[in-house]
Structure formats: structure tokens, C-alpha cells
Amino acid sequence: MENRTYDIAVIGCGVVGAAIARQLSKYRLSVCVLEKENDVAVGTTKANSAIIHAGYDPRPGSLMGKLNTRGVELVKELAPKLHFPYQPIGSLILAFTEENMKTVEVLYQRGRHNGVPGLQILSAEEVREMEPNVNPEIKGALYAPSAGIVSPWRMALAFAESAVRNGVELRWNSPVTGIAKTEDGYELTTPSGTLKARYVVNASGVDAFAVASLLKEPSYELKPSRGEYYLMDKCAGNTVHHVIFQCPTELGKGILVSPTVDGNLIVGPNAEAVEGAKETGTTAEGLAFVRKMALLSVPGLNWRDSIRNFAGVRANTNIDDFQIHWLEPGFLDVAGIKSPGLSSAPAIGEYVAELLMQDGVKLLFKNDFQEELPERVHFKELSAEEKAEAVRKNPLYGRIICRCETVTEGEMVDALHSPIPPVSIDGIKRRCGAGMGRCQGGFCGPRVHEIIARETGMPMQDVMQDRAGMVIITGETKTGER
């Protein structure tokens, strides 16, 4: 790694780090992003509820409340420019008791204070007209039309690609292992070398406390929690048409049932304290709790429709708000970004830029900033005429590799030659959707493996399933061996 000095180094390239990088790429600054993994959005960003929260839940006056509502506006604005899937389908918080209805009233007033548009308290009859499959015993609900659903990894990838196209340098496999104060900034040590930066923005998610502690122990305490999910087949995708929440408790927003932008149904999560970011395994007890609580909202859920279980770890702290502040002059900590972190990400990018400007960083706009990304081919979304034209221009669009999701070889090749190319099978999955369907890559996985190796020149055994070290091929057998 070249030992050069940047204006700003951003640590972490989940959705928050990517959003910060994109915001900073608007200005005449040299910016580097250090990501410990081999791709964008490999941590919490790829394993969450994929919800754009309306903003009624955060405490009035909190940073979380301010950035949530602004984030919703920005997601709506950026989705068509950066071409990531987003649908403002609205949400319902179901009340099952009169006590729950009191909570609904509190959230309604909180939401109005936070500037959430269109909030309504609905009667049980009004809710059942909107969602006939919810529990008929409900007492009412809070309706938030500005809530929505999104593809979190494609949103993060869009932010990151926009940043790279606008001059940000992105370095993979670069966990920060040392931070030293220098006369004019900081020196950051990674396994591949060192770099210097005038300012550092720590947006490393669940690792934020550990990274900050390399310099100085933060004032907050990290209390990560794991949430487990069911992903249901597309045959269950129309069970509900809004994001269905339960009244929140001290443990979180409760079990949700929601459509996804890909047409599936997602159910979860629970909340269980864990030690750290690596504890992403699912448990029988956790999934049983998710099933039990989800049936309270939607009694007709059929668990045989499940095609995958997964879990994500949230960056909770002991303080119920985002922890975005100067750890010391020049080092900005962006920590405790739990829900609604996904919804708030682009607003966090704006807020970080504002704090840097207040500290003296000159934010001079680039005349050549590219506001939009070029649109890529998503074959299954094309009309019959558009499909024929795409295949005429590039026959690879006529070769369907993932049958469940109708993903073509042409789309995979496009991804592999993009500004942020994937190096793993799950990297292709996040960009194109191959392996997202009913068989979960059982059919297309080996062919995707071959295409990655062919297009990148990597030996087959160097192609990972996802993170570095997640090997698929461990060696070759000689003729006659078993």
C-alpha cells in the first residue's frame, strides 16, 4: 500500500460508510475508504430487515430522530438516480390491547414532532380493509405512509460506486490495526501497509468501539445484539402489502412481517445479546420465538414457505441514540448506528460533511460531480421487445444462469467489470440476485463460480463463497483417489 496522505480516511464500507464516502466525493477532497472485508456491505448491511423506517420511533430531539426523517427524503430522491430498488409501501404498527393503543398514540405524537408526514391512527376495521390477513383481534394501528422497503446491499453498492466514480479510493481487505496521532493528522496501519489522513471518520459498524479504542476509549459501551430472520418464498410475497410491525418494547421494534423489493416475505427479528459481529449463526430457540411472535400479527403464515434463515448483528450501545461526535479533534466517531441506521444513512453522510465543515474542512463542490449512475440491464424487468434488443446487442443476456430469479450471464459479466467488481459468489448474488431464489444457489452456484474465475482470471480455488477464507474448493484429487 502506498504511504500517501489523504484529506479524509473513512473506516468501513457498509451502507453508512458508503453514504459518507459518496457525500464527501462531491467535494474537492482526497478520500480513501478502508474496508476490512473483500466487498461492500458484507456486515450488518447485508443482514437486516431492509426497512426504510418513517421516523416515528426515535425520541424527539434525538440525533436519530433528526436523521431518520431526513434520510427517508434522501432515499426517495436518490433511488431513481442511483438505480437501487426502493418501494414506499407504508407501515402499520398493530395494537393488540388497549394499552398498545396508548403506545400508538405516543408514537403518533412523537412522529408528528419528528416531522413524519401523513401519520394516521386507524381503527381495527380500517386496518383489516388494508390487510385482511392480519390478526382479526387487533384494536387498531398506526399507519405511516412514508415507510418503505429497499435492497440494503444494492443501496450500499450504489453509494459506494458513486463515490468511486467520483474519485474516492476504496481499499479492500484493509482492517485498521493501528492508529497513531501525527503532527497533521493520523497514521493508519493495515495488514497491507500504512496511510496518513488529516481527518478520520470511523464508520466501522459493530467494530466501531474496537477501532476507536486503538486511539482512545470511547464514552459509550458496545452492546451488540443478534436478530434472526425467516425469508419466505415468493409464493408468500403477497401475504401482506405493508410493513407490519408490533408495538415496540425496550427490546426493539418487535417482530415484523413485510414484503421485500424482490417479491419475497421477510419475518423477524428477535433480539439477543451477543459478544460481537461474528455471532451470526441462527438458533432453534431464536427462530421459534420469531415464529411464535409473527403468528400474533399474521396467523396464517406457512413456515413451509421458508427458503432461508439468517441473522445479523446490530451495533447497539448503552445510549439510545446514534453516537456521532468527535472522539478527539480530527477523529470523528460514527458509532451506535442501529435501526434506523439504514433509513438514516444518506442523512448521516450529510451530517458528517457538516461536522467536518464546522471543523474547518473546506467543502468546495466539484464541477464534474456525477450525480447519477448509469443504469444496468436487469433482464427480468425488461419488456419482451427490450429483452430481444438486449440479446441482439449482447448474446450473453440470452443465457439464463439463475433460473429462480431469471438472472443472465450478461448481467454477471457486467457486474464483474464494474467499478467495484465482486470477488465471490455472494458478491454476484448481492449485485444481480443470482442465488436469491427458491433453490438458494443450488442450481446456479457452480456456473456462477466458473464465470467469476473466467472473467477475473482467478483460479477456481481462489473464488470465495463470500468473505475471505470462505473456501469452496480446498484442493484437487488425483486420478483414482476418493
CSV table of N, CA and C in Angstrom, one decimal, residues 261-404:
chain,number,residue,atom,x,y,z
A,261,VAL,N,-38.4,-6.0,-1.7
A,261,VAL,CA,-38.4,-5.5,-3.0
A,261,VAL,C,-38.3,-6.5,-4.1
A,262,ASP,N,-37.8,-7.7,-3.7
A,262,ASP,CA,-37.7,-8.8,-4.7
A,262,ASP,C,-38.9,-9.7,-4.7
A,263,GLY,N,-39.9,-9.4,-4.0
A,263,GLY,CA,-41.2,-10.2,-4.0
A,263,GLY,C,-41.3,-11.3,-3.0
A,264,ASN,N,-40.3,-11.4,-2.1
A,264,ASN,CA,-40.4,-12.4,-1.0
A,264,ASN,C,-41.2,-11.8,0.1
A,265,LEU,N,-41.2,-12.6,1.2
A,265,LEU,CA,-41.7,-12.1,2.5
A,265,LEU,C,-40.6,-12.3,3.5
A,266,ILE,N,-40.4,-11.3,4.4
A,266,ILE,CA,-39.4,-11.4,5.4
A,266,ILE,C,-40.1,-11.3,6.8
A,267,VAL,N,-39.6,-12.2,7.7
A,267,VAL,CA,-40.2,-12.3,9.0
A,267,VAL,C,-39.1,-12.2,10.1
A,268,GLY,N,-39.2,-11.4,11.1
A,268,GLY,CA,-38.2,-11.3,12.1
A,268,GLY,C,-38.0,-9.8,12.6
A,269,PRO,N,-37.0,-9.5,13.3
A,269,PRO,CA,-36.1,-10.3,14.0
A,269,PRO,C,-36.4,-10.4,15.5
A,270,ASN,N,-35.8,-11.3,16.2
A,270,ASN,CA,-35.7,-11.3,17.6
A,270,ASN,C,-34.6,-10.4,18.1
A,271,ALA,N,-34.2,-10.3,19.3
A,271,ALA,CA,-33.1,-9.5,19.8
A,271,ALA,C,-32.5,-10.3,21.0
A,272,GLU,N,-31.2,-10.7,20.7
A,272,GLU,CA,-30.4,-11.4,21.7
A,272,GLU,C,-29.0,-10.8,21.9
A,273,ALA,N,-28.6,-10.6,23.1
A,273,ALA,CA,-27.3,-10.0,23.3
A,273,ALA,C,-26.2,-11.0,22.9
A,274,VAL,N,-25.2,-10.6,22.2
A,274,VAL,CA,-24.1,-11.4,21.8
A,274,VAL,C,-22.8,-10.7,22.1
A,275,GLU,N,-21.7,-11.4,21.9
A,275,GLU,CA,-20.4,-10.8,22.2
A,275,GLU,C,-19.8,-9.9,21.1
A,276,GLY,N,-20.1,-10.3,19.8
A,276,GLY,CA,-19.5,-9.5,18.7
A,276,GLY,C,-20.1,-9.8,17.4
A,277,ALA,N,-19.5,-9.2,16.4
A,277,ALA,CA,-20.0,-9.2,15.0
A,277,ALA,C,-20.0,-10.6,14.4
A,278,LYS,N,-19.2,-11.5,14.8
A,278,LYS,CA,-19.1,-12.8,14.2
A,278,LYS,C,-20.2,-13.8,14.6
A,279,GLU,N,-21.0,-13.4,15.6
A,279,GLU,CA,-22.0,-14.3,16.1
A,279,GLU,C,-23.3,-14.2,15.3
A,280,THR,N,-23.2,-14.6,14.0
A,280,THR,CA,-24.3,-14.5,13.1
A,280,THR,C,-25.0,-15.8,12.8
A,281,GLY,N,-24.8,-16.8,13.6
A,281,GLY,CA,-25.5,-18.1,13.5
A,281,GLY,C,-26.9,-18.0,14.0
A,282,THR,N,-27.8,-18.8,13.4
A,282,THR,CA,-29.2,-18.8,13.9
A,282,THR,C,-29.3,-19.9,14.9
A,283,THR,N,-30.3,-19.8,15.7
A,283,THR,CA,-30.6,-20.8,16.8
A,283,THR,C,-32.0,-21.3,16.8
A,284,ALA,N,-32.2,-22.5,17.2
A,284,ALA,CA,-33.5,-23.1,17.3
A,284,ALA,C,-34.5,-22.3,18.2
A,285,GLU,N,-33.9,-21.8,19.3
A,285,GLU,CA,-34.7,-21.0,20.2
A,285,GLU,C,-35.1,-19.7,19.6
A,286,GLY,N,-34.1,-19.0,19.0
A,286,GLY,CA,-34.4,-17.7,18.4
A,286,GLY,C,-35.5,-17.8,17.3
A,287,LEU,N,-35.3,-18.8,16.4
A,287,LEU,CA,-36.3,-18.9,15.3
A,287,LEU,C,-37.7,-19.3,15.8
A,288,ALA,N,-37.7,-20.1,16.9
A,288,ALA,CA,-39.0,-20.5,17.5
A,288,ALA,C,-39.7,-19.3,18.0
A,289,PHE,N,-39.0,-18.4,18.6
A,289,PHE,CA,-39.5,-17.1,19.2
A,289,PHE,C,-40.1,-16.3,18.0
A,290,VAL,N,-39.3,-16.2,16.9
A,290,VAL,CA,-39.8,-15.4,15.8
A,290,VAL,C,-41.1,-16.0,15.2
A,291,ARG,N,-41.1,-17.3,15.1
A,291,ARG,CA,-42.4,-17.9,14.6
A,291,ARG,C,-43.6,-17.6,15.5
A,292,LYS,N,-43.4,-17.8,16.8
A,292,LYS,CA,-44.5,-17.6,17.8
A,292,LYS,C,-45.0,-16.1,17.7
A,293,MET,N,-44.1,-15.2,17.7
A,293,MET,CA,-44.5,-13.8,17.8
A,293,MET,C,-45.1,-13.3,16.4
A,294,ALA,N,-44.5,-13.8,15.3
A,294,ALA,CA,-45.0,-13.4,14.0
A,294,ALA,C,-46.5,-13.8,13.8
A,295,LEU,N,-46.8,-15.0,14.3
A,295,LEU,CA,-48.2,-15.5,14.2
A,295,LEU,C,-49.2,-14.6,15.0
A,296,LEU,N,-48.7,-13.9,15.9
A,296,LEU,CA,-49.6,-12.9,16.6
A,296,LEU,C,-50.1,-11.9,15.6
A,297,SER,N,-49.2,-11.5,14.7
A,297,SER,CA,-49.6,-10.4,13.7
A,297,SER,C,-50.3,-11.0,12.5
A,298,VAL,N,-49.8,-12.1,12.0
A,298,VAL,CA,-50.3,-12.7,10.8
A,298,VAL,C,-50.5,-14.2,11.0
A,299,PRO,N,-51.7,-14.6,11.5
A,299,PRO,CA,-51.8,-16.0,12.0
A,299,PRO,C,-51.7,-17.1,10.9
A,300,GLY,N,-51.9,-16.7,9.6
A,300,GLY,CA,-51.9,-17.7,8.5
A,300,GLY,C,-50.5,-18.0,7.9
A,301,LEU,N,-49.4,-17.5,8.5
A,301,LEU,CA,-48.1,-17.7,7.9
A,301,LEU,C,-47.8,-19.2,7.8
A,302,ASN,N,-47.3,-19.6,6.7
A,302,ASN,CA,-47.0,-21.1,6.5
A,302,ASN,C,-45.4,-21.2,6.5
A,303,TRP,N,-44.9,-21.8,7.5
A,303,TRP,CA,-43.4,-21.9,7.6
A,303,TRP,C,-42.8,-22.8,6.6
A,304,ARG,N,-43.6,-23.6,5.9
A,304,ARG,CA,-43.0,-24.4,4.9
A,304,ARG,C,-42.6,-23.6,3.7
A,305,ASP,N,-43.1,-22.3,3.6
A,305,ASP,CA,-42.6,-21.4,2.6
A,305,ASP,C,-41.3,-20.8,2.8
A,306,SER,N,-40.6,-21.1,3.9
A,306,SER,CA,-39.3,-20.6,4.2
A,306,SER,C,-38.3,-21.2,3.2
A,307,ILE,N,-37.4,-20.3,2.7
A,307,ILE,CA,-36.3,-20.7,1.8
A,307,ILE,C,-35.0,-20.5,2.4
A,308,ARG,N,-34.9,-19.6,3.5
A,308,ARG,CA,-33.6,-19.4,4.1
A,308,ARG,C,-33.9,-18.7,5.5
A,309,ASN,N,-33.0,-19.1,6.4
A,309,ASN,CA,-32.9,-18.4,7.7
A,309,ASN,C,-31.5,-17.7,7.7
A,310,PHE,N,-31.5,-16.5,8.4
A,310,PHE,CA,-30.2,-15.8,8.5
A,310,PHE,C,-30.3,-14.9,9.8
A,311,ALA,N,-29.1,-14.4,10.2
A,311,ALA,CA,-29.1,-13.5,11.3
A,311,ALA,C,-28.1,-12.4,11.1
A,312,GLY,N,-28.4,-11.2,11.7
A,312,GLY,CA,-27.4,-10.1,11.6
A,312,GLY,C,-27.2,-9.5,13.0
A,313,VAL,N,-26.1,-8.9,13.2
A,313,VAL,CA,-25.7,-8.3,14.5
A,313,VAL,C,-25.8,-6.8,14.4
A,314,ARG,N,-26.5,-6.2,15.3
A,314,ARG,CA,-26.7,-4.7,15.3
A,314,ARG,C,-25.7,-4.0,16.2
A,315,ALA,N,-25.3,-2.8,15.9
A,315,ALA,CA,-24.3,-2.1,16.6
A,315,ALA,C,-25.0,-1.3,17.8
A,316,ASN,N,-25.6,-2.0,18.7
A,316,ASN,CA,-26.2,-1.3,19.8
A,316,ASN,C,-25.2,-0.8,20.8
A,317,THR,N,-25.5,0.3,21.5
A,317,THR,CA,-24.7,0.8,22.6
A,317,THR,C,-25.6,1.0,23.8
A,318,ASN,N,-25.0,1.4,24.9
A,318,ASN,CA,-25.7,1.7,26.1
A,318,ASN,C,-26.5,3.0,26.1
A,319,ILE,N,-26.4,3.7,25.0
A,319,ILE,CA,-27.0,5.0,24.8
A,319,ILE,C,-28.0,4.9,23.7
A,320,ASP,N,-29.3,5.3,23.9
A,320,ASP,CA,-30.3,5.1,22.9
A,320,ASP,C,-30.3,6.3,21.9
A,321,ASP,N,-29.2,6.4,21.2
A,321,ASP,CA,-29.1,7.4,20.1
A,321,ASP,C,-27.8,7.1,19.3
A,322,PHE,N,-27.8,7.6,18.1
A,322,PHE,CA,-26.5,7.5,17.3
A,322,PHE,C,-25.4,8.2,18.1
A,323,GLN,N,-24.2,7.6,18.0
A,323,GLN,CA,-23.1,8.2,18.7
A,323,GLN,C,-22.2,8.8,17.6
A,324,ILE,N,-22.5,10.0,17.1
A,324,ILE,CA,-21.7,10.7,16.1
A,324,ILE,C,-21.1,12.0,16.7
A,325,HIS,N,-19.9,11.9,17.0
A,325,HIS,CA,-19.2,13.0,17.7
A,325,HIS,C,-17.7,12.9,17.6
A,326,TRP,N,-17.0,13.9,17.9
A,326,TRP,CA,-15.5,13.9,17.8
A,326,TRP,C,-15.0,13.2,19.0
A,327,LEU,N,-14.2,12.1,18.8
A,327,LEU,CA,-13.5,11.4,19.8
A,327,LEU,C,-12.4,12.2,20.3
A,328,GLU,N,-11.8,12.9,19.4
A,328,GLU,CA,-10.8,14.0,19.7
A,328,GLU,C,-10.7,14.8,18.4
A,329,PRO,N,-10.1,16.0,18.4
A,329,PRO,CA,-10.0,16.8,17.2
A,329,PRO,C,-9.4,16.0,16.0
A,330,GLY,N,-10.1,15.9,15.0
A,330,GLY,CA,-9.6,15.2,13.8
A,330,GLY,C,-10.2,13.8,13.6
A,331,PHE,N,-10.7,13.2,14.7
A,331,PHE,CA,-11.2,11.8,14.6
A,331,PHE,C,-12.7,11.8,15.0
A,332,LEU,N,-13.5,11.6,13.9
A,332,LEU,CA,-15.0,11.6,14.1
A,332,LEU,C,-15.5,10.2,14.2
A,333,ASP,N,-16.1,9.9,15.3
A,333,ASP,CA,-16.7,8.6,15.6
A,333,ASP,C,-18.1,8.5,15.1
A,334,VAL,N,-18.5,7.6,14.3
A,334,VAL,CA,-19.8,7.4,13.8
A,334,VAL,C,-20.2,6.0,14.2
A,335,ALA,N,-20.8,5.9,15.4
A,335,ALA,CA,-21.0,4.6,16.1
A,335,ALA,C,-22.4,4.5,16.6
A,336,GLY,N,-22.8,3.3,17.1
A,336,GLY,CA,-24.1,3.1,17.6
A,336,GLY,C,-25.2,3.2,16.5
A,337,ILE,N,-24.8,2.9,15.3
A,337,ILE,CA,-25.8,3.1,14.2
A,337,ILE,C,-26.6,1.8,14.0
A,338,LYS,N,-27.5,1.7,15.0
A,338,LYS,CA,-28.5,0.6,14.9
A,338,LYS,C,-29.7,1.1,14.1
A,339,SER,N,-30.8,0.4,14.1
A,339,SER,CA,-32.1,0.8,13.5
A,339,SER,C,-32.5,2.2,14.1
A,340,PRO,N,-32.8,3.2,13.3
A,340,PRO,CA,-33.0,3.2,11.9
A,340,PRO,C,-31.7,3.6,11.1
A,341,GLY,N,-30.6,3.0,11.3
A,341,GLY,CA,-29.4,3.3,10.6
A,341,GLY,C,-29.5,3.2,9.1
A,342,LEU,N,-30.1,2.2,8.6
A,342,LEU,CA,-30.3,2.0,7.1
A,342,LEU,C,-31.1,3.2,6.6
A,343,SER,N,-32.2,3.6,7.2
A,343,SER,CA,-33.0,4.7,6.8
A,343,SER,C,-32.3,6.0,6.8
A,344,SER,N,-31.4,6.1,7.8
A,344,SER,CA,-30.7,7.4,8.1
A,344,SER,C,-29.4,7.6,7.3
A,345,ALA,N,-28.9,6.5,6.7
A,345,ALA,CA,-27.6,6.5,6.1
A,345,ALA,C,-27.2,7.7,5.3
A,346,PRO,N,-28.0,8.1,4.2
A,346,PRO,CA,-27.6,9.3,3.4
A,346,PRO,C,-27.7,10.6,4.2
A,347,ALA,N,-28.5,10.6,5.2
A,347,ALA,CA,-28.6,11.8,6.1
A,347,ALA,C,-27.3,11.9,7.0
A,348,ILE,N,-26.9,10.7,7.4
A,348,ILE,CA,-25.6,10.6,8.2
A,348,ILE,C,-24.5,11.1,7.4
A,349,GLY,N,-24.5,10.8,6.1
A,349,GLY,CA,-23.4,11.3,5.2
A,349,GLY,C,-23.4,12.8,5.2
A,350,GLU,N,-24.6,13.4,5.1
A,350,GLU,CA,-24.7,14.9,5.1
A,350,GLU,C,-24.3,15.5,6.4
A,351,TYR,N,-24.6,14.8,7.5
A,351,TYR,CA,-24.3,15.3,8.9
A,351,TYR,C,-22.8,15.3,9.1
A,352,VAL,N,-22.2,14.2,8.6
A,352,VAL,CA,-20.7,14.1,8.8
A,352,VAL,C,-20.0,15.2,8.0
A,353,ALA,N,-20.5,15.5,6.8
A,353,ALA,CA,-19.9,16.6,6.0
A,353,ALA,C,-20.1,17.9,6.7
A,354,GLU,N,-21.2,18.1,7.3
A,354,GLU,CA,-21.5,19.3,8.1
A,354,GLU,C,-20.5,19.5,9.2
A,355,LEU,N,-20.3,18.4,10.0
A,355,LEU,CA,-19.4,18.5,11.1
A,355,LEU,C,-18.0,18.7,10.7
A,356,LEU,N,-17.6,18.1,9.6
A,356,LEU,CA,-16.2,18.4,9.0
A,356,LEU,C,-16.1,19.8,8.6
A,357,MET,N,-17.1,20.4,8.0
A,357,MET,CA,-17.1,21.8,7.6
A,357,MET,C,-17.0,22.7,8.8
A,358,GLN,N,-17.7,22.4,9.8
A,358,GLN,CA,-17.7,23.2,11.0
A,358,GLN,C,-16.3,23.2,11.7
A,359,ASP,N,-15.6,22.1,11.4
A,359,ASP,CA,-14.2,22.0,12.0
A,359,ASP,C,-13.1,22.6,11.1
A,360,GLY,N,-13.6,23.1,10.0
A,360,GLY,CA,-12.6,23.8,9.2
A,360,GLY,C,-12.3,23.2,7.8
A,361,VAL,N,-12.8,22.0,7.5
A,361,VAL,CA,-12.6,21.4,6.2
A,361,VAL,C,-13.3,22.2,5.2
A,362,LYS,N,-12.6,22.6,4.1
A,362,LYS,CA,-13.2,23.4,3.0
A,362,LYS,C,-13.9,22.4,2.1
A,363,LEU,N,-15.2,22.6,2.0
A,363,LEU,CA,-16.1,21.7,1.1
A,363,LEU,C,-16.4,22.5,-0.1
A,364,LEU,N,-15.5,22.4,-1.1
A,364,LEU,CA,-15.6,23.1,-2.4
A,364,LEU,C,-16.2,22.1,-3.4
A,365,PHE,N,-17.4,22.4,-3.9
A,365,PHE,CA,-18.0,21.4,-4.8
A,365,PHE,C,-17.2,21.2,-6.1
A,366,LYS,N,-17.2,20.0,-6.6
A,366,LYS,CA,-16.6,19.6,-7.9
A,366,LYS,C,-17.6,20.0,-9.0
A,367,ASN,N,-17.0,20.6,-10.0
A,367,ASN,CA,-17.9,21.0,-11.2
A,367,ASN,C,-18.3,19.7,-12.0
A,368,ASP,N,-17.5,18.7,-11.9
A,368,ASP,CA,-17.7,17.5,-12.7
A,368,ASP,C,-18.3,16.3,-11.8
A,369,PHE,N,-18.9,16.6,-10.7
A,369,PHE,CA,-19.5,15.6,-9.9
A,369,PHE,C,-20.6,14.9,-10.7
A,370,GLN,N,-20.6,13.6,-10.7
A,370,GLN,CA,-21.6,12.8,-11.4
A,370,GLN,C,-22.7,12.4,-10.4
A,371,GLU,N,-23.8,13.1,-10.6
A,371,GLU,CA,-24.9,12.9,-9.6
A,371,GLU,C,-25.6,11.5,-9.8
A,372,GLU,N,-25.6,11.0,-11.0
A,372,GLU,CA,-26.4,9.8,-11.3
A,372,GLU,C,-25.4,8.7,-11.8
A,373,LEU,N,-25.9,7.4,-11.6
A,373,LEU,CA,-25.1,6.3,-12.1
A,373,LEU,C,-25.8,5.8,-13.4
A,374,PRO,N,-25.0,5.2,-14.3
A,374,PRO,CA,-25.5,4.6,-15.5
A,374,PRO,C,-26.4,3.4,-15.1
A,375,GLU,N,-27.5,3.3,-15.8
A,375,GLU,CA,-28.4,2.2,-15.5
A,375,GLU,C,-27.9,0.9,-16.1
A,376,ARG,N,-28.0,-0.2,-15.3
A,376,ARG,CA,-27.5,-1.5,-15.9
A,376,ARG,C,-28.7,-2.3,-16.3
A,377,VAL,N,-28.5,-3.3,-17.1
A,377,VAL,CA,-29.5,-4.2,-17.5
A,377,VAL,C,-30.0,-5.2,-16.4
A,378,HIS,N,-31.3,-5.2,-16.1
A,378,HIS,CA,-31.9,-6.2,-15.2
A,378,HIS,C,-32.9,-6.9,-16.1
A,379,PHE,N,-32.4,-8.0,-16.6
A,379,PHE,CA,-33.1,-8.7,-17.8
A,379,PHE,C,-34.6,-9.0,-17.5
A,380,LYS,N,-34.9,-9.5,-16.3
A,380,LYS,CA,-36.3,-10.0,-16.0
A,380,LYS,C,-37.2,-8.8,-15.9
A,381,GLU,N,-36.7,-7.6,-15.7
A,381,GLU,CA,-37.5,-6.4,-15.6
A,381,GLU,C,-37.8,-5.8,-17.0
A,382,LEU,N,-37.2,-6.3,-18.1
A,382,LEU,CA,-37.4,-5.7,-19.4
A,382,LEU,C,-38.7,-6.2,-20.0
A,383,SER,N,-39.2,-5.5,-21.0
A,383,SER,CA,-40.4,-5.9,-21.8
A,383,SER,C,-39.8,-7.0,-22.8
A,384,ALA,N,-40.7,-7.6,-23.5
A,384,ALA,CA,-40.3,-8.6,-24.5
A,384,ALA,C,-39.4,-8.0,-25.6
A,385,GLU,N,-39.8,-6.8,-26.0
A,385,GLU,CA,-39.1,-6.1,-27.0
A,385,GLU,C,-37.7,-5.7,-26.5
A,386,GLU,N,-37.7,-5.2,-25.3
A,386,GLU,CA,-36.4,-4.8,-24.7
A,386,GLU,C,-35.5,-6.0,-24.5
A,387,LYS,N,-36.0,-7.1,-24.1
A,387,LYS,CA,-35.2,-8.3,-24.0
A,387,LYS,C,-34.6,-8.7,-25.3
A,388,ALA,N,-35.4,-8.7,-26.4
A,388,ALA,CA,-34.9,-9.1,-27.7
A,388,ALA,C,-33.8,-8.2,-28.1
A,389,GLU,N,-33.9,-6.9,-27.9
A,389,GLU,CA,-32.9,-5.9,-28.2
A,389,GLU,C,-31.6,-6.1,-27.4
A,390,ALA,N,-31.8,-6.4,-26.1
A,390,ALA,CA,-30.6,-6.6,-25.3
A,390,ALA,C,-29.8,-7.8,-25.8
A,391,VAL,N,-30.5,-8.9,-26.1
A,391,VAL,CA,-29.9,-10.1,-26.6
A,391,VAL,C,-29.2,-9.9,-27.9
A,392,ARG,N,-29.9,-9.1,-28.8
A,392,ARG,CA,-29.3,-8.7,-30.1
A,392,ARG,C,-27.9,-8.0,-29.9
A,393,LYS,N,-27.9,-7.1,-28.9
A,393,LYS,CA,-26.6,-6.4,-28.7
A,393,LYS,C,-25.6,-7.2,-28.0
A,394,ASN,N,-26.0,-8.1,-27.1
A,394,ASN,CA,-25.1,-8.9,-26.4
A,394,ASN,C,-25.7,-10.3,-26.1
A,395,PRO,N,-25.3,-11.3,-26.8
A,395,PRO,CA,-26.0,-12.6,-26.7
A,395,PRO,C,-25.9,-13.2,-25.2
A,396,LEU,N,-25.0,-12.7,-24.4
A,396,LEU,CA,-24.9,-13.2,-23.0
A,396,LEU,C,-26.1,-12.9,-22.2
A,397,TYR,N,-26.9,-11.9,-22.6
A,397,TYR,CA,-28.2,-11.6,-22.0
A,397,TYR,C,-29.2,-12.7,-22.3
A,398,GLY,N,-28.9,-13.5,-23.3
A,398,GLY,CA,-29.8,-14.6,-23.6
A,398,GLY,C,-29.5,-15.9,-22.9
A,399,ARG,N,-28.5,-15.9,-22.1
A,399,ARG,CA,-28.1,-17.1,-21.3
A,399,ARG,C,-28.5,-17.0,-19.9
A,400,ILE,N,-29.6,-17.6,-19.5
A,400,ILE,CA,-30.1,-17.5,-18.1
A,400,ILE,C,-29.3,-18.5,-17.3
A,401,ILE,N,-28.6,-18.0,-16.3
A,401,ILE,CA,-27.8,-18.8,-15.4
A,401,ILE,C,-28.6,-19.2,-14.1
A,402,CYS,N,-29.3,-18.2,-13.5
A,402,CYS,CA,-30.1,-18.4,-12.3
A,402,CYS,C,-31.5,-18.5,-12.8
A,403,ARG,N,-32.1,-19.7,-12.8
A,403,ARG,CA,-33.4,-19.9,-13.2
A,403,ARG,C,-34.5,-19.3,-12.3
A,404,CYS,N,-34.2,-19.5,-11.0
A,404,CYS,CA,-35.2,-19.0,-10.0
A,404,CYS,C,-35.5,-17.5,-10.1
